[in-house]
PDB file of C-alpha atoms in Angstrom:
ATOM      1  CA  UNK A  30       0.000   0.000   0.000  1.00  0.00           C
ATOM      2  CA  UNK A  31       1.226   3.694  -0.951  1.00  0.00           C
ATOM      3  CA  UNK A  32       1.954   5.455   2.352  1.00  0.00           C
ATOM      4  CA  UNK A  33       0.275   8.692   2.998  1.00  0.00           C
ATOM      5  CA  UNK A  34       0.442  10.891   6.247  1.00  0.00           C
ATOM      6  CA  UNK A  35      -2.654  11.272   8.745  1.00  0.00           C
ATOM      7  CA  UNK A  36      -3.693  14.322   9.346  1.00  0.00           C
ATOM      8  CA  UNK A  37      -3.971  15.356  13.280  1.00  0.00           C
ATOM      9  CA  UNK A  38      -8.073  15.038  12.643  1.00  0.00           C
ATOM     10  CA  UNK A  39      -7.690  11.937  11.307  1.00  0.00           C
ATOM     11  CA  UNK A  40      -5.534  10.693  14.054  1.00  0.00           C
ATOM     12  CA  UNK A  41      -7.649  12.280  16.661  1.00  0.00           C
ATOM     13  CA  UNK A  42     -10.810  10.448  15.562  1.00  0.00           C
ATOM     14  CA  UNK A  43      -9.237   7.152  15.358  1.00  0.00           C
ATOM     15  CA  UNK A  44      -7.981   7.486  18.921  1.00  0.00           C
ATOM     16  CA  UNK A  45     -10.994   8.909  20.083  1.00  0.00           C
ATOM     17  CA  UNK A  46     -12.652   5.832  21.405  1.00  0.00           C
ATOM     18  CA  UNK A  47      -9.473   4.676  23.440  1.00  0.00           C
ATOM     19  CA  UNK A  48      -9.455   8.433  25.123  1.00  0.00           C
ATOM     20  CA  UNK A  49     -13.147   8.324  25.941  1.00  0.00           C
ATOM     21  CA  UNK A  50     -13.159   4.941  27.850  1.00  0.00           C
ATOM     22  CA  UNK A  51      -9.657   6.506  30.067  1.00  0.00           C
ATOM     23  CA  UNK A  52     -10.740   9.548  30.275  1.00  0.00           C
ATOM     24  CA  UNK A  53     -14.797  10.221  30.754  1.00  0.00           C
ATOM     25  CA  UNK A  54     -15.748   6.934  31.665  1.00  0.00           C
ATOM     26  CA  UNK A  55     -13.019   6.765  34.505  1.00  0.00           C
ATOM     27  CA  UNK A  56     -14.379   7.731  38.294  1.00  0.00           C
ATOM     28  CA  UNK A  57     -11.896   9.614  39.500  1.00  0.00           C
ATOM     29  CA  UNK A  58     -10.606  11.612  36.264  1.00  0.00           C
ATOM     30  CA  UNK A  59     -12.262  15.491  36.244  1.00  0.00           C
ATOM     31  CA  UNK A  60     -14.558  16.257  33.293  1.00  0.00           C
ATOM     32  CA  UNK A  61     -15.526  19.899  32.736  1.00  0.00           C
ATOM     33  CA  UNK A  62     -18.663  21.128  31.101  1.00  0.00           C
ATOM     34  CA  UNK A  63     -19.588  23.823  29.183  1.00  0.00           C
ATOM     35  CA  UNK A  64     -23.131  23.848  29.276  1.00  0.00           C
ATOM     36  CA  UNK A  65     -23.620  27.722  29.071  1.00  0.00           C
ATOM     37  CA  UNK A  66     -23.505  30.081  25.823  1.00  0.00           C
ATOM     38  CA  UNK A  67     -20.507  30.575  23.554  1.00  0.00           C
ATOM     39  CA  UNK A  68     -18.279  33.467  24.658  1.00  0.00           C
ATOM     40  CA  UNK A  69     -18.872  36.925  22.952  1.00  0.00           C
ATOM     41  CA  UNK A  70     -16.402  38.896  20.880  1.00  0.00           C
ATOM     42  CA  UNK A  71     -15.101  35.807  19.049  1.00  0.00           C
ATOM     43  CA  UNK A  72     -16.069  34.420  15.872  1.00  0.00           C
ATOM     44  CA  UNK A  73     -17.040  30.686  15.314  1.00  0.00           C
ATOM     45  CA  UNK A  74     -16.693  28.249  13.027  1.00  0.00           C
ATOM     46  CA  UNK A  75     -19.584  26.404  14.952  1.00  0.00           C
ATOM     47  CA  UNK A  76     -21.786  28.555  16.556  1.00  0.00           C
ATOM     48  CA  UNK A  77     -23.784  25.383  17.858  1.00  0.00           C
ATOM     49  CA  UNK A  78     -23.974  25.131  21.839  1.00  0.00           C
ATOM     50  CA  UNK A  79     -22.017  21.848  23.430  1.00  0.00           C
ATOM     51  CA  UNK A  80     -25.633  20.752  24.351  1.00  0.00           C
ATOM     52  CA  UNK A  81     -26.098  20.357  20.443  1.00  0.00           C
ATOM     53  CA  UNK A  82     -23.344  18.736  19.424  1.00  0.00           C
ATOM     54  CA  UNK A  83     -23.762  15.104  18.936  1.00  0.00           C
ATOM     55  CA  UNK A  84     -19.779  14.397  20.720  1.00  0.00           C
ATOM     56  CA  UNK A  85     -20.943  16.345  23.355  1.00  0.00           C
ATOM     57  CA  UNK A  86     -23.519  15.075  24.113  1.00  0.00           C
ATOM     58  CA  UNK A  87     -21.883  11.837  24.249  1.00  0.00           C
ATOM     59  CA  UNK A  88     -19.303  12.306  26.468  1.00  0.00           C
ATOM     60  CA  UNK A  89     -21.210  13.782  29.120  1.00  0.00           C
ATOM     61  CA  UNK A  90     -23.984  11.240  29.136  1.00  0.00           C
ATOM     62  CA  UNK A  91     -20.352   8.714  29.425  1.00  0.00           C
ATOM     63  CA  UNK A  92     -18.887  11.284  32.418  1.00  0.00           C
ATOM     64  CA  UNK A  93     -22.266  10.953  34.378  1.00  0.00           C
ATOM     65  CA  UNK A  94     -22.117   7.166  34.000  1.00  0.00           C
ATOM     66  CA  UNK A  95     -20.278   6.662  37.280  1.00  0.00           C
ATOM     67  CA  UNK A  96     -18.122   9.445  37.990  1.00  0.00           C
ATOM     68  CA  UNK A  97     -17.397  10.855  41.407  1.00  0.00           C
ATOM     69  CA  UNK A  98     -20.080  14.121  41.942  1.00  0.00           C
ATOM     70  CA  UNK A  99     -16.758  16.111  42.716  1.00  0.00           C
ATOM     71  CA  UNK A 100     -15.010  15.211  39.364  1.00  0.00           C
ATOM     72  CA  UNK A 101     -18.188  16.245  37.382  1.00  0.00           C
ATOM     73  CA  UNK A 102     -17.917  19.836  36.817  1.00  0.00           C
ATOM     74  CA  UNK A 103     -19.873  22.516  35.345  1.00  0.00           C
ATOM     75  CA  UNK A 104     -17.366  25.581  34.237  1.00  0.00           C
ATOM     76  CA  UNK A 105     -20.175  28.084  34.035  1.00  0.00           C
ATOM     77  CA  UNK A 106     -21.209  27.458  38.070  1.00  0.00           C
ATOM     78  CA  UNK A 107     -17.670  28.623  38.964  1.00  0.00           C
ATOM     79  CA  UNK A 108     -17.798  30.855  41.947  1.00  0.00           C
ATOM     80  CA  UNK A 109     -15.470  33.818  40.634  1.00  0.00           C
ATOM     81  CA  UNK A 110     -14.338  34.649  44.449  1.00  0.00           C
ATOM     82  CA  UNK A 111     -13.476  30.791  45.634  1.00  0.00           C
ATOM     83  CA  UNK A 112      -9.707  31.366  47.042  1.00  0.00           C
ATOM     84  CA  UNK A 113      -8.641  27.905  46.671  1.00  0.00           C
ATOM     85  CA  UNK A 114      -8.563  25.078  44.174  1.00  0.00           C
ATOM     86  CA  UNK A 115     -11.177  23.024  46.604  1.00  0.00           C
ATOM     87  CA  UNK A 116     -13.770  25.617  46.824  1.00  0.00           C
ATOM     88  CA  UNK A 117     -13.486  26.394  43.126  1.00  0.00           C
ATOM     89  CA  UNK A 118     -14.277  22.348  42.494  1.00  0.00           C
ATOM     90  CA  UNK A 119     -17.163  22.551  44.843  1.00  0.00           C
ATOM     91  CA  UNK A 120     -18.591  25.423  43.392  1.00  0.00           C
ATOM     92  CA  UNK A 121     -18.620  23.887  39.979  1.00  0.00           C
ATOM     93  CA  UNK A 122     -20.122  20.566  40.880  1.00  0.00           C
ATOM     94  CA  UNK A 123     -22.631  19.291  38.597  1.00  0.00           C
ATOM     95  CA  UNK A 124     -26.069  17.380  39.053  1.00  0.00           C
ATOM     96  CA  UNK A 125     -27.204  14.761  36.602  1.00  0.00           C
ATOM     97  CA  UNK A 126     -29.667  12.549  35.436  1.00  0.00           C
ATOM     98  CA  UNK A 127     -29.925   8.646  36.138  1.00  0.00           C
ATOM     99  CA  UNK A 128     -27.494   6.846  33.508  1.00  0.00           C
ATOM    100  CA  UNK A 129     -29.304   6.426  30.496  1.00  0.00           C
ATOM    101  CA  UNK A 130     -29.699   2.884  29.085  1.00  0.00           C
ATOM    102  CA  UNK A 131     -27.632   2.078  25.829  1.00  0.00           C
ATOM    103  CA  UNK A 132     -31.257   1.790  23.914  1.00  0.00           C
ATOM    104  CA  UNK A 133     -32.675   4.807  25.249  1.00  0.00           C
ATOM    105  CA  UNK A 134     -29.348   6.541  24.226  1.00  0.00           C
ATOM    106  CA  UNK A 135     -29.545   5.400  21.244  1.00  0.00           C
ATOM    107  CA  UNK A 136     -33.058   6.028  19.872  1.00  0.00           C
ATOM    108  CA  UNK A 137     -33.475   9.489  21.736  1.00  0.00           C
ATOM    109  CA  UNK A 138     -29.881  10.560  19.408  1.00  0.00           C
ATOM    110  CA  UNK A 139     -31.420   9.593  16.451  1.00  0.00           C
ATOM    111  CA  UNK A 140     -34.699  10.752  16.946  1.00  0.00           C
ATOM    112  CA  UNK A 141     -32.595  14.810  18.231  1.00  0.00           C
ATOM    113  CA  UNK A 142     -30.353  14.412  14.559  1.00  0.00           C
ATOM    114  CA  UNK A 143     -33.511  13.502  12.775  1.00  0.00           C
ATOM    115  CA  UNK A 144     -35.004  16.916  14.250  1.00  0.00           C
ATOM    116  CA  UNK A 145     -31.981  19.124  14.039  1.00  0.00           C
ATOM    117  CA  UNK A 146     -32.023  19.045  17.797  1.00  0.00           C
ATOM    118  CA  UNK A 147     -28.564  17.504  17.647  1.00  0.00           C
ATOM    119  CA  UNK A 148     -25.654  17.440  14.852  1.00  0.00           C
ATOM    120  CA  UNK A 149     -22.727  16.166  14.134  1.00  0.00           C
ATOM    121  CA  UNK A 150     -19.982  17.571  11.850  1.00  0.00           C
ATOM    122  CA  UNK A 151     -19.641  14.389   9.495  1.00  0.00           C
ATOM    123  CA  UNK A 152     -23.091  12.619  10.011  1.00  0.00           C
ATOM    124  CA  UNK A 153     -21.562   9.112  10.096  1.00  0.00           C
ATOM    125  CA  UNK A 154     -20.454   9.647  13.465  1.00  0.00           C
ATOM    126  CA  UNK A 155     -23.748   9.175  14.823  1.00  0.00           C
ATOM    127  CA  UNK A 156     -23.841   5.600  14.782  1.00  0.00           C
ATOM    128  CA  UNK A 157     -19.895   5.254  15.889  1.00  0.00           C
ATOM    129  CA  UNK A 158     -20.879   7.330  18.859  1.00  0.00           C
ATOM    130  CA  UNK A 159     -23.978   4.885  19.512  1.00  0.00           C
ATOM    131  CA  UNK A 160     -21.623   2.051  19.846  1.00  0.00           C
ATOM    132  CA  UNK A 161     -19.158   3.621  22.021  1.00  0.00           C
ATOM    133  CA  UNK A 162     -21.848   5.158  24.269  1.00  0.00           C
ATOM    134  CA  UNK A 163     -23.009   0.630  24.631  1.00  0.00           C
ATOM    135  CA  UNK A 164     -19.283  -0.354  24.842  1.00  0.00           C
ATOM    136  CA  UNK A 165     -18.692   2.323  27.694  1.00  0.00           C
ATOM    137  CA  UNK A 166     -21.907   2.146  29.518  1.00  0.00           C
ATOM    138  CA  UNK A 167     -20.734  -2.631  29.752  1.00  0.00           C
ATOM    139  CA  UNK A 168     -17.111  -1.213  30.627  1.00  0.00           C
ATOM    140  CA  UNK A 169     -18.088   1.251  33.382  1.00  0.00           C
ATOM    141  CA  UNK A 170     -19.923  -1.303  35.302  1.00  0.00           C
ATOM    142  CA  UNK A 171     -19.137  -4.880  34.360  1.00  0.00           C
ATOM    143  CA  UNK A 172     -15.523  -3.866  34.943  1.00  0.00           C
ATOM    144  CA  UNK A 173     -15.965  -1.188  38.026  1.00  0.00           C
ATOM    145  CA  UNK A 174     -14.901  -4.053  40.880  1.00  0.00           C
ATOM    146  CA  UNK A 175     -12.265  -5.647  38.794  1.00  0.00           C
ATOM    147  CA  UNK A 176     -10.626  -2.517  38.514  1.00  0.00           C
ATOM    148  CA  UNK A 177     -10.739  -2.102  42.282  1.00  0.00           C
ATOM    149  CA  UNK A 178     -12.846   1.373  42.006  1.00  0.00           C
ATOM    150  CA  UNK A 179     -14.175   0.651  45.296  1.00  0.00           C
ATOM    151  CA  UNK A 180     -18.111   2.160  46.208  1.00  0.00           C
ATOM    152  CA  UNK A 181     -20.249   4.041  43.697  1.00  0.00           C
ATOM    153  CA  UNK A 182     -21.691   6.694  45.165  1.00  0.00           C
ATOM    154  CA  UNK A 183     -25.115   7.887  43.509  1.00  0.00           C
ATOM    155  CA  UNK A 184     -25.945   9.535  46.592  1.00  0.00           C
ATOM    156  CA  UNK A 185     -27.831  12.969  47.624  1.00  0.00           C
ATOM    157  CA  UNK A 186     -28.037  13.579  43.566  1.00  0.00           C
ATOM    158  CA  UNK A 187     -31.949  14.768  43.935  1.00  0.00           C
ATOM    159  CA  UNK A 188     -33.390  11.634  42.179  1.00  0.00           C
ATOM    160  CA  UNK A 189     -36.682  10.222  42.846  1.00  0.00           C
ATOM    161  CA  UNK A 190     -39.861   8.222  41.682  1.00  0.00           C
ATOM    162  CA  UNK A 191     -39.820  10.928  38.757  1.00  0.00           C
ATOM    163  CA  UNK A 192     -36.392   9.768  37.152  1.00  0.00           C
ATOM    164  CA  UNK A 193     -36.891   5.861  38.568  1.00  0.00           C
ATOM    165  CA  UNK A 194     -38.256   4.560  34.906  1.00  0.00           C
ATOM    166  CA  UNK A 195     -34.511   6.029  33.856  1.00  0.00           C
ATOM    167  CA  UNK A 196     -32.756   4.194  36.483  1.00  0.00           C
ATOM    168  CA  UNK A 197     -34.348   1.175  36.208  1.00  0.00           C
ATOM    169  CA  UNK A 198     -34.362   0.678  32.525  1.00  0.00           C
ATOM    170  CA  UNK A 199     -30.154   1.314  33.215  1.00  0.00           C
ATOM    171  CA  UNK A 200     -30.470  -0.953  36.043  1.00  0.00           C
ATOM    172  CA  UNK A 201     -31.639  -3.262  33.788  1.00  0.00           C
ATOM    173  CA  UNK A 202     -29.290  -3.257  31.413  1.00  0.00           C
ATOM    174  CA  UNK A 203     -26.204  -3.457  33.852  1.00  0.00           C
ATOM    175  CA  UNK A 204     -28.191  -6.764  35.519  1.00  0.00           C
ATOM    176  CA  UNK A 205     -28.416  -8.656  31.598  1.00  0.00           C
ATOM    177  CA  UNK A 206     -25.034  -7.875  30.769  1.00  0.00           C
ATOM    178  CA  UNK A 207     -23.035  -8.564  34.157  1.00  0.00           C
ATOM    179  CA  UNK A 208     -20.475 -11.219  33.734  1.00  0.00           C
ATOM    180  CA  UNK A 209     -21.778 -14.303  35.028  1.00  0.00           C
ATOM    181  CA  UNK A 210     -20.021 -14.771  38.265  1.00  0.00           C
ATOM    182  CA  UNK A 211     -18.259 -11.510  38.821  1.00  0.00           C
ATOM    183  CA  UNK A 212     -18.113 -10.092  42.409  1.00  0.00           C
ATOM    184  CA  UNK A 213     -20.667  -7.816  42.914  1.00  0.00           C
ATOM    185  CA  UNK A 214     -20.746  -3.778  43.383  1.00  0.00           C
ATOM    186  CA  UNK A 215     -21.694  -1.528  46.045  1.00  0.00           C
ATOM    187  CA  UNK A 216     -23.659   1.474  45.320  1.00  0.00           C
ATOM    188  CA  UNK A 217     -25.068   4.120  47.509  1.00  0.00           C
ATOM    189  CA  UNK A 218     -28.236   5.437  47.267  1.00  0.00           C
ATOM    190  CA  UNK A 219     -28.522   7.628  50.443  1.00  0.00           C
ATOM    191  CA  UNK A 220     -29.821  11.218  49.817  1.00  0.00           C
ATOM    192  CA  UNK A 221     -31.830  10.566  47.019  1.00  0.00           C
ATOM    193  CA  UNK A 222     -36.389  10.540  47.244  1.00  0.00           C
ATOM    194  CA  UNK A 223     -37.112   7.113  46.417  1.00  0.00           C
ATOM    195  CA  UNK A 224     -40.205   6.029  47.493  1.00  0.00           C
ATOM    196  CA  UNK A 225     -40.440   2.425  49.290  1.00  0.00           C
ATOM    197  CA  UNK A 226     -41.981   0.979  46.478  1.00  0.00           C
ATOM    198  CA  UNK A 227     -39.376   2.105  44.281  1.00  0.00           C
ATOM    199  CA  UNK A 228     -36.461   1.114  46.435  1.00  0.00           C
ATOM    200  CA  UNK A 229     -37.880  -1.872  46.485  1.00  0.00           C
ATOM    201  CA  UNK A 230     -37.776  -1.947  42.550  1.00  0.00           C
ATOM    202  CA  UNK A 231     -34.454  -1.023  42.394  1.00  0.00           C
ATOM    203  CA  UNK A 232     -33.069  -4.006  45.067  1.00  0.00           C
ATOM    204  CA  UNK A 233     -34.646  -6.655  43.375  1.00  0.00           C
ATOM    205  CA  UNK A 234     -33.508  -5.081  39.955  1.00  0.00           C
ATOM    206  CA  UNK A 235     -30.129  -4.989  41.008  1.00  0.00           C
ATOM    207  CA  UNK A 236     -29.569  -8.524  43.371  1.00  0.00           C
ATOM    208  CA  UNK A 237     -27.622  -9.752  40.955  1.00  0.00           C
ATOM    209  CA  UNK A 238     -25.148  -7.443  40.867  1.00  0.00           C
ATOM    210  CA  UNK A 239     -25.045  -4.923  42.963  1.00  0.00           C
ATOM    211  CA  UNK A 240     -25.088  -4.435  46.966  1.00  0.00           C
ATOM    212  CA  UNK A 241     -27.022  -1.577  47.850  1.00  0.00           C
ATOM    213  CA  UNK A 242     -26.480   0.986  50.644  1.00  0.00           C
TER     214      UNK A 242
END
């Protein structure tokens, strides 16, 4: 084959995948978000907000996955007066939905390209990013005791009966692709406003796999 050099894009998308998996999907590795409007006084190339950018999307639906609340930050909630690197962390820390089932990722990012809700620079990426967004979602969990991450802490995020069709549907998921076998988890749930009933959903959802706390 004739050799021909990659371009840096080129390069970047075909590492891509390995980056996302170390870098958003891990725990304990700080993601920032820039959920608020572009900067004035600059012009862009892509005047679309993060929120509408099909990569972006991605990667923050893969950060909330099963991140630490304090490594999940929003840049725009930065308290301009905190004095130390701590405080300024706090102040940017991030709520988020229930993970989102690969399915449900899937078919609401078609439907939001289909409606202009959502776009991607070279349209073929939507269906890579589908399949990384299933590939992460079985990595983060089926592999979170192996790789000796210790508890995962879903606690005192504001969730209740409202977002438990969410959880459950991701609970779901985890429990029909755990390895067979595999020791399980421990996740917290303190904090949050499930009913009884609910709680009682998620526990038997999650037997399997998962001690809960």
């Amino acid at each position: 084959h004739a050799w021909r050099p990659w371009s840096a894009a080129h390069s970047f998308r075909l590492h891509r995948p390995f980056w996302t998996r170390r870098w958003y999907i891990h725990p304990k590795m700080f993601t920032l978000c820039l959920t608020g409007e572009l900067p004035t006084g600059a012009e862009y190339t892509n005047a679309r907000l993060h929120k509408q950018r099909g990569w972006c999307r991605f990667e923050i639906a893969a950060a909330s996955l099963i991140k630490h609340d304090d490594c999940l930050l929003d840049v725009p909630r930065l308290n301009p007066k905190a004095a130390t690197f701590y405080k300024a962390c706090w102040s940017m820390i991030k709520g988020r939905a229930p993970p989102q089932a690969p399915p449900a990722f899937a078919d609401e990012m078609r439907a939001d390209v289909a409606g202009r809700a959502v776009a991607f620079t070279a349209g073929a990426d939507m269906e890579f990013v589908i399949g990384q967004y299933t590939h992460g979602f079985e990595e983060a969990f089926n592999t979170y005791r192996e790789k000796g991450y210790g508890i995962l802490f879903w606690n005192d995020l504001g969730w209740g009966d409202a977002q438990a069709p969410r959880l459950l549907a991701a609970l779901e998921y985890v429990r029909d692709h755990y390895p067979e076998g595999a020791e399980k988890m421990t996740i917290v749930f303190q904090g949050n406003n499930f009913s009884e009933e609910t709680m009682a959903k998620i526990k038997q959802v999650s037997e399997n796999f998962a001690n809960l706390s």
